[in-house]
XYZ file of C-alpha atoms in Angstrom:
780
model
C -52.178 68.533 4.145
C -50.751 69.058 7.668
C -47.287 68.144 8.848
C -46.163 68.064 12.458
C -42.818 68.071 14.181
C -42.026 65.357 16.703
C -38.936 65.546 18.917
C -38.014 62.251 20.540
C -37.609 62.935 24.283
C -34.710 60.485 24.660
C -32.599 60.913 21.511
C -33.778 64.461 20.686
C -34.226 63.258 17.108
C -36.667 65.419 15.185
C -39.148 63.808 12.804
C -41.387 65.673 10.366
C -44.609 63.652 10.166
C -45.992 64.531 6.737
C -49.482 63.377 5.823
C -50.148 62.643 2.147
C -53.454 63.881 0.731
C -56.626 64.545 2.657
C -58.445 66.188 -0.237
C -60.355 63.141 -1.455
C -61.273 59.672 -0.283
C -58.152 57.958 -1.660
C -55.351 60.532 -1.126
C -54.658 60.931 -4.827
C -51.552 62.890 -5.787
C -53.319 65.834 -7.400
C -51.942 69.363 -7.629
C -52.887 70.381 -4.075
C -51.270 67.315 -2.552
C -48.094 67.656 -4.635
C -47.777 71.328 -3.692
C -48.275 70.535 -0.001
C -45.592 67.844 -0.120
C -43.194 70.129 -1.964
C -43.657 72.959 0.545
C -43.278 70.575 3.480
C -39.948 69.323 2.120
C -38.698 72.832 1.341
C -39.490 73.967 4.878
C -38.292 70.903 6.781
C -35.029 70.537 4.854
C -34.041 73.949 6.217
C -35.119 73.117 9.788
C -32.079 72.007 11.805
C -34.312 70.376 14.428
C -35.674 67.908 11.882
C -33.550 64.855 11.103
C -36.007 62.604 9.252
C -39.250 62.657 7.282
C -42.083 60.200 7.990
C -44.619 60.025 5.142
C -48.021 58.564 6.015
C -51.404 58.738 4.356
C -53.930 61.188 5.719
C -57.060 59.827 7.343
C -59.636 61.160 4.899
C -62.612 62.966 6.333
C -64.271 62.920 2.924
C -66.777 60.137 2.399
C -67.724 59.139 -1.147
C -68.459 56.004 -3.168
C -64.758 55.899 -4.084
C -63.442 56.387 -0.551
C -61.342 53.632 0.966
C -61.874 53.432 4.738
C -59.000 54.117 7.124
C -55.550 55.666 6.650
C -54.429 55.070 3.060
C -50.965 55.995 1.855
C -52.091 57.014 -1.640
C -54.082 55.508 -4.505
C -51.847 57.327 -7.008
C -52.094 60.115 -9.526
C -55.267 62.055 -10.181
C -55.871 60.686 -13.662
C -58.391 63.408 -14.448
C -55.301 65.624 -14.827
C -54.081 63.509 -17.742
C -56.424 65.358 -20.095
C -55.154 68.769 -18.910
C -51.412 68.243 -18.974
C -49.444 71.453 -18.685
C -49.629 74.519 -16.466
C -50.806 78.088 -16.915
C -48.034 80.702 -16.666
C -49.820 82.558 -13.878
C -50.205 79.469 -11.693
C -48.089 78.972 -8.599
C -45.328 76.493 -9.312
C -46.582 72.976 -8.745
C -44.088 70.174 -9.354
C -45.223 67.263 -11.479
C -44.912 63.864 -9.891
C -41.494 63.136 -11.396
C -40.115 66.440 -10.096
C -41.623 65.883 -6.659
C -40.169 62.380 -6.402
C -36.728 63.730 -7.279
C -37.031 66.189 -4.373
C -37.978 63.303 -2.101
C -35.193 60.990 -3.241
C -32.532 63.727 -3.255
C -33.350 64.703 0.332
C -30.243 64.711 2.508
C -32.417 63.696 5.415
C -33.855 60.152 5.468
C -37.375 59.834 4.125
C -39.416 56.946 5.534
C -42.654 55.826 3.878
C -45.048 54.137 6.306
C -47.720 52.423 4.228
C -51.160 51.449 5.426
C -54.226 50.848 3.311
C -53.360 51.210 -0.369
C -50.213 52.387 -2.136
C -51.098 52.230 -5.806
C -49.607 53.675 -8.982
C -48.039 57.024 -8.196
C -48.546 56.269 -4.507
C -46.208 53.277 -4.719
C -43.834 55.264 -6.945
C -43.683 57.859 -4.169
C -42.808 55.118 -1.688
C -40.099 53.804 -4.033
C -38.536 57.276 -4.103
C -38.320 57.211 -0.316
C -35.201 55.827 1.342
C -37.044 53.379 3.580
C -40.352 51.594 2.988
C -42.340 49.954 5.728
C -45.931 48.807 5.887
C -48.637 47.600 8.183
C -48.969 43.829 7.941
C -52.755 44.120 8.094
C -54.757 42.416 5.338
C -56.002 45.827 4.202
C -52.511 46.867 3.095
C -52.266 46.557 -0.692
C -49.532 47.630 -3.089
C -49.667 47.801 -6.869
C -48.720 49.515 -10.107
C -51.990 49.155 -12.070
C -51.262 51.699 -14.821
C -51.343 49.032 -17.546
C -55.054 48.620 -16.793
C -55.433 52.241 -17.891
C -53.448 51.651 -21.063
C -50.374 53.358 -19.596
C -47.135 52.473 -17.853
C -45.915 53.749 -14.485
C -44.695 57.208 -15.467
C -42.918 58.561 -12.389
C -40.010 56.170 -12.190
C -41.877 52.978 -11.359
C -40.485 51.108 -14.383
C -36.967 52.132 -13.338
C -36.801 52.060 -9.541
C -38.765 48.832 -8.990
C -36.660 46.670 -11.380
C -33.448 48.071 -9.872
C -34.690 47.222 -6.384
C -35.876 43.703 -7.211
C -32.843 42.855 -9.351
C -30.613 43.690 -6.397
C -32.770 41.837 -3.871
C -33.652 38.732 -5.905
C -31.148 38.607 -8.763
C -31.683 40.038 -12.230
C -33.640 37.181 -13.787
C -35.987 36.502 -10.883
C -36.339 40.154 -9.883
C -36.930 41.512 -13.389
C -39.457 38.777 -14.197
C -41.406 39.560 -11.035
C -41.293 43.314 -11.724
C -42.569 42.793 -15.264
C -45.471 40.591 -14.174
C -46.297 42.968 -11.334
C -46.601 45.931 -13.707
C -48.144 44.130 -16.687
C -50.844 42.352 -14.682
C -51.494 45.427 -12.575
C -52.639 43.276 -9.668
C -52.327 44.329 -6.041
C -50.226 42.384 -3.557
C -50.259 42.261 0.230
C -47.564 43.495 2.601
C -46.314 39.953 3.259
C -45.460 39.329 -0.405
C -44.043 42.832 -0.783
C -41.672 42.219 2.135
C -40.652 38.764 0.901
C -39.656 40.185 -2.492
C -37.800 43.116 -0.962
C -40.136 45.980 -1.883
C -40.446 46.717 1.848
C -37.559 47.160 4.285
C -39.542 46.889 7.502
C -42.792 45.418 8.779
C -45.196 47.010 11.245
C -47.111 44.605 13.455
C -49.617 46.738 15.308
C -53.358 46.924 15.750
C -55.287 50.097 15.085
C -54.146 53.417 13.701
C -52.637 54.547 16.988
C -50.456 51.439 17.205
C -49.432 51.797 13.562
C -48.357 55.424 13.998
C -46.458 54.657 17.197
C -44.389 51.899 15.521
C -43.828 53.963 12.374
C -42.549 56.860 14.468
C -40.174 54.568 16.383
C -38.652 53.415 13.083
C -38.415 56.997 11.822
C -36.601 58.119 15.001
C -34.102 55.282 14.537
C -33.435 56.151 10.879
C -33.186 59.815 11.785
C -30.064 59.046 13.797
C -28.112 57.976 10.679
C -25.327 60.591 10.484
C -25.266 60.769 6.691
C -27.535 59.145 4.122
C -25.628 56.825 1.774
C -26.454 56.648 -1.947
C -27.346 52.987 -1.429
C -30.655 54.237 -0.039
C -31.476 55.941 -3.358
C -32.787 53.428 -5.893
C -31.891 55.700 -8.797
C -28.241 55.121 -7.930
C -28.473 51.343 -8.143
C -27.038 49.673 -11.241
C -28.145 46.424 -12.846
C -25.016 44.524 -13.778
C -26.572 41.491 -15.455
C -27.556 43.263 -18.684
C -27.848 40.012 -20.641
C -30.137 38.563 -17.979
C -32.458 41.565 -18.229
C -32.588 41.362 -22.033
C -33.241 37.611 -21.908
C -36.145 37.965 -19.440
C -37.648 40.877 -21.396
C -37.452 38.977 -24.695
C -39.200 35.961 -23.179
C -41.899 38.173 -21.635
C -42.532 39.926 -24.971
C -43.236 36.594 -26.660
C -45.831 35.684 -24.027
C -47.851 38.898 -24.415
C -50.809 39.524 -26.727
C -49.826 41.391 -29.901
C -49.765 45.175 -29.695
C -52.720 45.416 -32.063
C -54.824 43.142 -29.827
C -54.685 45.124 -26.620
C -50.991 44.655 -25.899
C -49.647 48.171 -26.412
C -49.238 49.044 -22.734
C -47.800 45.624 -21.823
C -45.158 45.818 -24.539
C -44.354 49.378 -23.461
C -43.696 48.120 -19.913
C -41.160 45.661 -21.318
C -39.457 48.379 -23.386
C -39.286 50.666 -20.355
C -37.759 47.951 -18.172
C -35.122 47.244 -20.843
C -34.035 50.852 -20.368
C -32.942 50.039 -16.802
C -29.653 48.885 -18.296
C -28.824 52.272 -19.864
C -25.745 54.049 -18.455
C -27.631 56.618 -16.355
C -30.919 56.851 -14.502
C -31.699 60.065 -16.393
C -31.468 58.239 -19.731
C -33.707 55.484 -18.401
C -36.282 58.022 -17.219
C -36.226 59.672 -20.630
C -37.257 56.380 -22.246
C -39.996 55.851 -19.654
C -41.287 59.380 -20.238
C -41.424 59.006 -24.011
C -43.262 55.697 -23.776
C -45.711 57.116 -21.226
C -46.540 60.164 -23.359
C -46.894 58.066 -26.521
C -49.484 55.915 -24.764
C -51.234 58.864 -23.147
C -51.588 60.931 -26.292
C -51.469 58.462 -29.151
C -52.975 55.149 -28.065
C -56.616 54.420 -28.846
C -56.277 51.361 -26.593
C -55.264 53.619 -23.720
C -58.247 55.884 -24.328
C -60.502 52.824 -24.335
C -59.057 51.505 -21.080
C -59.352 54.883 -19.362
C -62.939 55.177 -20.556
C -63.561 51.731 -19.076
C -62.097 52.886 -15.757
C -64.257 56.014 -15.547
C -67.323 54.181 -16.859
C -67.039 51.657 -14.042
C -66.728 54.440 -11.479
C -69.705 56.300 -12.924
C -72.115 53.362 -12.695
C -75.151 54.463 -10.725
C -73.940 58.054 -10.305
C -75.797 59.709 -13.178
C -79.090 60.163 -11.370
C -78.477 61.802 -8.024
C -80.237 59.986 -5.220
C -82.727 62.207 -3.372
C -81.877 62.674 0.318
C -85.269 61.275 1.309
C -84.472 57.995 -0.459
C -81.061 57.724 1.199
C -82.582 58.479 4.574
C -85.355 55.900 4.159
C -82.958 53.248 2.844
C -80.539 53.874 5.708
C -83.183 52.634 8.170
C -83.540 49.227 6.494
C -81.992 46.329 8.410
C -79.740 45.530 5.429
C -78.152 48.963 5.887
C -78.081 49.127 9.680
C -76.763 45.604 10.288
C -73.528 44.137 8.917
C -73.750 40.900 6.869
C -71.979 39.054 9.677
C -75.201 39.380 11.667
C -77.709 38.749 8.880
C -79.395 35.712 7.348
C -79.921 35.614 3.600
C -81.258 32.907 1.320
C -80.924 31.438 -2.159
C -83.599 29.279 -3.788
C -82.173 26.750 -6.212
C -78.961 24.780 -5.658
C -77.929 24.470 -9.291
C -74.707 25.879 -10.682
C -76.010 29.452 -10.577
C -77.767 29.163 -7.218
C -74.751 27.559 -5.542
C -72.516 30.255 -7.021
C -74.749 33.020 -5.666
C -74.845 31.333 -2.258
C -71.041 31.265 -2.338
C -70.974 35.020 -2.970
C -73.024 35.591 0.187
C -71.040 33.045 2.172
C -67.468 33.772 1.065
C -67.543 37.383 -0.161
C -70.230 39.022 1.966
C -69.528 36.715 4.955
C -73.171 36.589 5.983
C -73.961 35.037 9.363
C -76.191 32.401 7.772
C -76.860 31.522 4.141
C -79.922 29.340 3.582
C -79.687 27.281 0.370
C -83.000 25.645 -0.507
C -83.856 23.148 -3.232
C -86.812 20.784 -3.209
C -84.720 18.083 -4.962
C -82.383 16.414 -2.433
C -79.852 15.229 -5.079
C -79.560 18.768 -6.482
C -79.120 20.206 -2.994
C -76.482 17.620 -2.108
C -74.606 18.331 -5.335
C -74.708 22.071 -4.678
C -73.405 21.707 -1.128
C -70.584 19.419 -2.277
C -69.598 21.929 -4.929
C -69.465 24.675 -2.304
C -67.278 22.526 -0.060
C -64.982 21.833 -2.996
C -64.787 25.509 -3.908
C -63.759 26.494 -0.391
C -61.130 23.753 -0.305
C -59.714 25.186 -3.522
C -59.454 28.565 -1.801
C -57.609 26.867 1.061
C -55.116 25.340 -1.391
C -54.617 28.775 -2.939
C -53.992 30.095 0.596
C -56.858 32.558 0.280
C -58.354 31.225 3.523
C -57.330 28.736 6.192
C -58.863 25.284 6.648
C -60.411 26.542 9.886
C -62.030 29.474 8.080
C -63.409 27.136 5.404
C -64.920 24.886 8.064
C -66.476 27.880 9.804
C -67.967 29.142 6.547
C -69.547 25.763 5.827
C -71.138 25.862 9.278
C -72.781 29.116 8.226
C -74.445 27.345 5.289
C -77.969 26.058 6.006
C -79.071 23.541 3.324
C -82.761 22.759 3.197
C -85.309 21.025 0.975
C -88.063 23.298 2.269
C -88.753 26.968 1.572
C -89.873 27.221 5.190
C -86.171 27.622 6.019
C -86.297 31.090 4.412
C -88.365 32.453 7.310
C -85.560 34.466 9.016
C -84.042 35.828 5.803
C -83.776 39.552 5.160
C -82.824 38.999 1.519
C -83.693 36.082 -0.773
C -82.491 35.448 -4.317
C -84.473 33.011 -6.458
C -82.245 31.167 -8.945
C -84.327 28.340 -10.412
C -85.163 27.276 -13.956
C -86.107 30.123 -16.341
C -89.851 29.382 -16.361
C -92.313 32.045 -15.309
C -94.843 29.671 -13.752
C -92.173 28.114 -11.520
C -90.808 31.468 -10.419
C -94.244 32.890 -9.596
C -95.058 29.845 -7.524
C -91.836 30.287 -5.539
C -92.426 33.989 -4.911
C -95.953 33.283 -3.782
C -94.584 30.762 -1.291
C -91.856 33.170 -0.129
C -94.549 35.694 0.716
C -96.076 33.135 3.045
C -92.882 31.999 4.786
C -90.502 35.001 4.964
C -91.214 36.702 8.271
C -90.029 40.235 7.536
C -92.478 42.264 5.403
C -89.509 44.394 4.269
C -87.229 41.542 3.189
C -85.870 41.941 -0.333
C -87.279 39.239 -2.621
C -85.135 39.095 -5.754
C -85.040 37.063 -8.948
C -81.905 36.006 -10.795
C -83.897 35.806 -14.030
C -81.908 36.651 -17.148
C -84.856 37.493 -19.396
C -88.260 37.331 -17.686
C -90.597 40.171 -16.745
C -89.927 41.427 -13.207
C -93.415 42.955 -12.997
C -95.074 39.637 -13.750
C -92.911 37.910 -11.127
C -93.813 40.646 -8.614
C -97.521 40.180 -9.413
C -97.403 36.913 -7.439
C -96.711 38.990 -4.311
C -99.249 41.097 -2.372
C -98.995 44.880 -2.988
C -97.087 45.627 0.229
C -94.215 43.334 -0.829
C -93.830 44.535 -4.424
C -91.700 47.601 -3.590
C -89.104 45.161 -2.194
C -89.048 42.970 -5.310
C -86.437 43.443 -8.036
C -84.176 41.515 -10.367
C -80.611 40.674 -9.377
C -79.113 39.072 -12.473
C -75.763 37.422 -11.761
C -73.554 36.173 -14.558
C -72.157 32.668 -14.650
C -70.091 31.592 -12.819
C -71.581 33.873 -10.168
C -68.700 33.476 -7.726
C -66.278 34.722 -10.400
C -68.027 37.156 -12.742
C -67.953 40.766 -11.542
C -71.150 41.969 -13.196
C -74.633 42.095 -11.695
C -77.625 43.661 -13.452
C -79.996 45.285 -10.942
C -83.431 45.361 -12.587
C -86.235 47.574 -11.391
C -89.913 46.852 -12.039
C -92.698 49.405 -12.195
C -93.360 48.997 -8.463
C -89.792 48.539 -7.216
C -89.062 51.116 -4.509
C -86.087 53.437 -5.077
C -84.871 52.463 -1.596
C -84.618 48.852 -2.756
C -82.361 49.847 -5.652
C -80.195 51.980 -3.374
C -79.751 49.095 -0.925
C -78.864 46.693 -3.743
C -76.333 49.079 -5.256
C -74.723 49.386 -1.832
C -74.644 45.651 -1.192
C -73.397 44.663 -4.637
C -70.434 47.012 -4.412
C -69.523 46.915 -0.732
C -70.259 43.343 0.290
C -70.228 41.326 -2.923
C -67.242 43.169 -4.474
C -69.078 43.326 -7.785
C -70.107 45.950 -10.316
C -73.851 46.561 -10.244
C -75.542 48.286 -13.168
C -79.165 49.363 -12.711
C -81.328 48.729 -15.783
C -84.990 48.778 -16.744
C -87.411 45.914 -17.114
C -87.657 44.563 -20.648
C -87.166 41.103 -22.111
C -83.473 40.258 -21.763
C -82.835 43.560 -19.935
C -79.655 45.076 -21.443
C -76.986 42.390 -21.663
C -78.991 39.456 -23.004
C -81.259 41.587 -25.161
C -78.225 42.910 -27.011
C -76.384 39.597 -27.154
C -79.431 37.892 -28.665
C -78.946 39.893 -31.870
C -75.248 38.967 -31.889
C -75.900 35.253 -31.388
C -78.822 35.174 -33.824
C -76.821 36.758 -36.634
C -73.829 34.481 -35.979
C -76.083 31.421 -36.332
C -77.715 32.833 -39.464
C -74.301 33.267 -41.068
C -73.763 29.517 -40.597
C -77.227 28.527 -41.793
C -76.870 30.649 -44.917
C -73.414 29.304 -45.669
C -71.669 32.671 -45.294
C -69.294 31.482 -42.573
C -68.214 28.499 -40.491
C -68.180 27.979 -36.726
C -64.408 28.434 -36.752
C -64.365 31.524 -39.004
C -67.000 33.339 -36.943
C -65.399 32.601 -33.595
C -61.902 33.376 -34.859
C -63.005 36.717 -36.300
C -64.466 37.757 -32.945
C -61.517 36.379 -30.977
C -59.140 38.376 -33.174
C -61.313 41.413 -32.528
C -60.574 40.877 -28.840
C -63.628 39.086 -27.451
C -62.821 36.623 -24.671
C -65.036 34.002 -26.349
C -66.490 33.672 -29.820
C -70.313 33.491 -30.043
C -70.337 29.702 -30.480
C -67.854 29.159 -27.663
C -70.098 31.373 -25.528
C -73.171 29.380 -26.535
C -71.519 26.118 -25.562
C -70.479 27.568 -22.205
C -73.942 28.916 -21.368
C -75.787 25.886 -22.789
C -77.382 25.840 -26.232
C -80.602 24.509 -24.767
C -81.187 27.753 -22.850
C -81.553 29.760 -26.043
C -83.635 26.996 -27.583
C -86.129 26.992 -24.690
C -86.412 30.777 -24.859
C -87.204 30.561 -28.578
C -89.620 27.738 -27.884
C -91.367 29.861 -25.256
C -91.864 32.560 -27.873
C -93.371 30.057 -30.294
C -90.515 30.364 -32.811
C -89.531 26.681 -32.883
C -91.278 23.676 -34.390
C -93.113 21.209 -32.202
C -92.241 17.990 -34.008
C -93.798 18.238 -37.464
C -96.033 21.116 -36.390
C -95.162 24.559 -37.797
C -94.036 27.301 -35.387
C -96.906 29.086 -33.649
C -95.550 32.644 -33.666
C -92.897 32.818 -36.341
C -93.872 35.332 -39.057
C -93.076 34.233 -42.597
C -91.147 37.474 -43.093
C -88.782 36.794 -40.163
C -85.247 35.856 -41.128
C -84.728 32.702 -39.076
C -82.620 29.566 -39.193
C -83.556 26.286 -37.542
C -79.920 25.227 -37.400
C -79.569 26.122 -33.709
C -82.837 24.340 -32.890
C -81.752 21.192 -34.744
C -78.425 21.172 -32.901
C -80.365 20.698 -29.665
C -83.336 18.575 -30.739
C -81.765 16.352 -33.403
C -78.138 16.103 -32.287
C -78.481 16.676 -28.539
C -75.487 19.019 -28.621
C -76.200 21.156 -25.561
C -72.673 22.481 -25.022
C -69.952 21.833 -22.474
C -72.367 20.216 -20.026
C -73.019 17.392 -22.521
C -69.400 17.383 -23.778
C -70.637 18.374 -27.215
C -72.106 21.513 -28.707
C -70.857 23.566 -31.619
C -67.539 22.004 -30.596
C -66.513 18.688 -29.066
C -65.162 18.606 -25.507
C -62.877 15.950 -24.042
C -62.617 15.711 -20.225
C -58.968 14.745 -20.665
C -58.163 17.912 -22.628
C -58.303 21.282 -20.919
C -60.518 19.954 -18.160
C -63.306 19.361 -20.649
C -63.501 23.057 -21.551
C -61.197 23.317 -24.556
C -63.238 23.591 -27.795
C -62.289 20.930 -30.328
C -63.379 20.716 -33.961
C -66.479 18.588 -34.491
C -66.669 16.687 -37.801
C -70.311 15.900 -37.000
C -71.226 19.579 -36.720
C -69.323 20.506 -39.879
C -71.065 17.760 -41.860
C -74.455 18.674 -40.389
C -74.040 22.360 -41.289
C -72.828 21.512 -44.807
C -75.895 19.356 -45.407
C -78.154 22.022 -43.875
C -76.726 24.727 -46.180
C -77.221 22.490 -49.225
C -80.952 22.480 -48.547
C -81.204 26.272 -48.572
C -82.622 27.802 -51.774
C -80.294 30.829 -51.853
C -76.503 30.647 -51.995
C -74.178 33.276 -50.506
C -70.492 34.129 -50.789
C -68.256 33.659 -47.754
C -67.652 36.723 -45.594
C -64.284 38.161 -44.594
C -63.316 38.473 -40.915
C -64.107 42.210 -40.937
C -67.501 41.558 -42.514
C -68.263 38.958 -39.834
C -67.382 41.462 -37.105
C -69.663 44.095 -38.628
C -72.558 41.713 -39.252
C -72.528 40.460 -35.658
C -71.462 43.495 -33.605
C -73.188 46.318 -35.486
C -76.701 45.027 -34.664
C -75.572 44.565 -31.045
C -74.537 48.225 -30.887
C -77.750 49.246 -32.661
C -79.770 47.464 -29.983
C -77.780 49.422 -27.396
C -78.932 52.650 -29.026
C -82.532 51.420 -28.910
C -82.255 50.575 -25.207
C -80.988 54.094 -24.550
C -83.931 55.485 -26.498
C -86.343 53.504 -24.319
C -84.599 54.514 -21.105
C -83.798 50.902 -20.226
C -80.113 51.820 -20.049
C -79.399 55.155 -18.384
C -76.199 56.131 -20.171
C -73.946 54.649 -22.898
C -71.145 53.906 -20.454
C -73.493 51.611 -18.478
C -73.810 49.442 -21.590
C -70.031 49.487 -21.997
C -69.591 48.274 -18.412
C -72.136 45.490 -18.873
C -70.363 44.203 -21.958
C -66.832 44.430 -20.591
C -67.670 42.751 -17.280
C -70.367 40.340 -18.416
C -69.683 39.363 -22.015
C -65.934 39.589 -22.543
C -65.858 42.724 -24.705
C -62.214 43.880 -24.878
C -61.630 46.666 -22.330
C -59.005 48.238 -24.551
C -61.822 49.033 -26.993
C -63.798 50.686 -24.172
C -67.055 48.776 -24.634
C -69.409 48.549 -27.640
C -70.803 52.099 -27.443
C -67.374 53.707 -26.998
C -66.057 51.524 -29.834
C -68.862 52.695 -32.106
C -68.200 56.341 -31.232
C -64.422 56.296 -31.498
C -63.293 53.478 -33.783
C -66.203 52.711 -36.080
C -67.730 56.174 -36.420
C -71.492 56.604 -36.194
C -71.844 57.719 -39.790
C -70.267 54.496 -41.053
C -72.255 52.425 -38.545
C -75.503 53.954 -39.795
C -74.664 53.440 -43.480
C -73.767 49.770 -42.911
C -76.892 49.095 -40.875
C -78.996 50.654 -43.614
C -77.309 48.404 -46.173
C -77.736 45.288 -44.010
C -81.399 46.108 -43.384
C -82.011 46.572 -47.098
C -80.367 43.208 -47.807
C -82.041 41.462 -44.835
C -85.413 43.130 -44.133
C -86.425 40.054 -42.143
C -83.913 40.972 -39.410
C -85.410 43.918 -37.475
C -82.243 44.296 -35.428
C -80.605 45.853 -38.515
C -83.153 48.692 -38.650
C -81.197 51.760 -37.444
C -82.324 53.345 -34.209
C -83.759 56.851 -34.156
C -81.124 57.905 -31.599
C -78.335 56.770 -33.918
C -79.837 58.761 -36.782
C -80.175 61.795 -34.526
C -76.528 61.627 -33.447
C -75.362 61.354 -37.050
C -77.569 64.272 -38.113
C -76.127 66.429 -35.325
C -72.590 65.253 -36.037
C -71.990 64.176 -32.441
C -71.107 60.967 -30.654
C -73.621 59.244 -28.404
C -71.296 60.028 -25.482
C -71.505 63.729 -26.389
C -75.290 63.429 -26.727
C -75.532 62.176 -23.136
C -73.095 64.774 -21.812
C -75.367 67.428 -23.285
C -78.341 65.666 -21.752
C -76.672 65.758 -18.321
C -76.606 69.550 -18.500
C -80.308 69.290 -17.622
C -80.682 67.732 -14.157
C -82.202 64.270 -14.651
C -85.217 62.941 -12.860
C -83.812 60.248 -10.626
C -85.329 56.788 -10.608
C -84.197 56.556 -7.030
């Protein structure tokens, strides 16, 4: 990490320009960076020609999937060090972050932090230890303390310096409340908001890196002329006088948080740390912060789950190394050589999903033109109106200006003809989940899309990608894949990228690139099987939940509440109502599992454990879910915008009568039993998908369930949960018991991989780490 000396020609003021990082793509504060900073301060403090320090982020020359373009101040601590806390006796002294920040703050010479790009976690804590904070006012400047998302709290003074600063700038009640929300939510803010709340002292209005550095240096020269640095520049010396105000705000915040046992450990720890701001000395406050941080780091299973979730998300798509030949070939495709702002893409189907996908291309990727086609004019009109409304909502939220919204709508090309797809380089089909319809559309796309290398993608959630691709001529099939968005597409972060037997590895590489870089989503590559990974697993979960009702072992409320208490965002019946109960019904009908009037099911074996309760809800009661204002619950447009689930006497009575007709009677299940009966088969299916190679690694399944199905991130995902909370031995024994009791439910039959892990006494995560020791054969 270089530092340079600048002597102002007019004032003769000397400034040490110290660059932070340079060893990775995000300037993390690992050992090398901390040692460089420490040495720079030791040297420059003794140099009489230097009057001020200017800290800026290094422009990283390292390019990786995690790199953030441009000059970034610092993305924070290197969290891989958390598992190797401590230092060998023979090592050169390397200060920890707390020690380094004390050196910075105690400097007798002014230290100016000039922030561009990101200042996150320890990076922002470093800036708070500086005597002056300024930042580029560019949109790319982002500040945050996201440690709570890792199950931790800021551990280098962030919970102490930030509240002191904001309490002084905005008053104790307003300042402390903002500081708490800032740290608990872990969200990033822009430079404008940071300046308004007093986190920044100065603003830099300049274009380009050269302009930014010039302005930053001018400020540093000015501050370097201060004859002596007052303690008022050191946040550790600031006192909070309104102790009662702090306690009042903290008490109110505690009441609003989820309980500690339901993912709230880190959030409550933030509150406890901030309370310590009122202790007599900064050292005492830091002691409390340190104890809370170490308790979470070493003793919190929630923290371990959240950190697993973080690394799992980063590891998506990295297991199989991409051969250079694939990268080179993919790099020549127009989708890689041309920015979205100069490309035309298309979406077929203007329904809720299709319009949402079109919005992703329009608003997130900012494509030059987005063609939205639907052969039904009313559906197209409805989709376009929804898109207009969505953009107006973004204007009201001040995400974009009215002029930008108008410009985006001009980039939308609605059409009732597939002929409009001719110039598209990428097309996503998002129509009804019927194979015949999809094949007809792909056959037509082959005729109208001009480029033979355009990506032709299906948003199918369950159907066979190979059969869809069969409607295309051989030369187009390598460019055909699945791109499964989750509803609502403009909100949900997850996308499943599904490869067929003829999908080219270059196609997958391009999609991974686009999903992450331009759509700002998490793309998980999975194999081609009915339901892929997410829906194939959730089918077992939903099926068992419905069977528990039909057999009288639980109620709609008891099942959903058990899963909500577990930490799921939605219970299975709430989820069914949101997605539409008719979707599952039509899938079952397509498999021949449902009755056709009085006719018996075509393909339902007598041995299959099955309940017709879900079918009857759709066919006899017409309870499709939120879209019909009635499903497993009632929905009132006047209450919660028509989305709040309300008890349905009709459903309760219908289920009670249905259960009466069943020949066998069962006892009611406890909440824990409900969790095991619904989630254990889901996890078991995950093991089976790993066996088949449909999912590449357990953490991919965890990512899919956290981002797509509301699995609590503090539990780390279903596979991590099974490894670390449930225990595979217990999981296996329960599945064996369930399968013995319910032989008609094949999803209870334990997977061979699960048995193998238990026999070896290892977790499935360990199994795959051992597997990685042998270089994998890449699908790309």
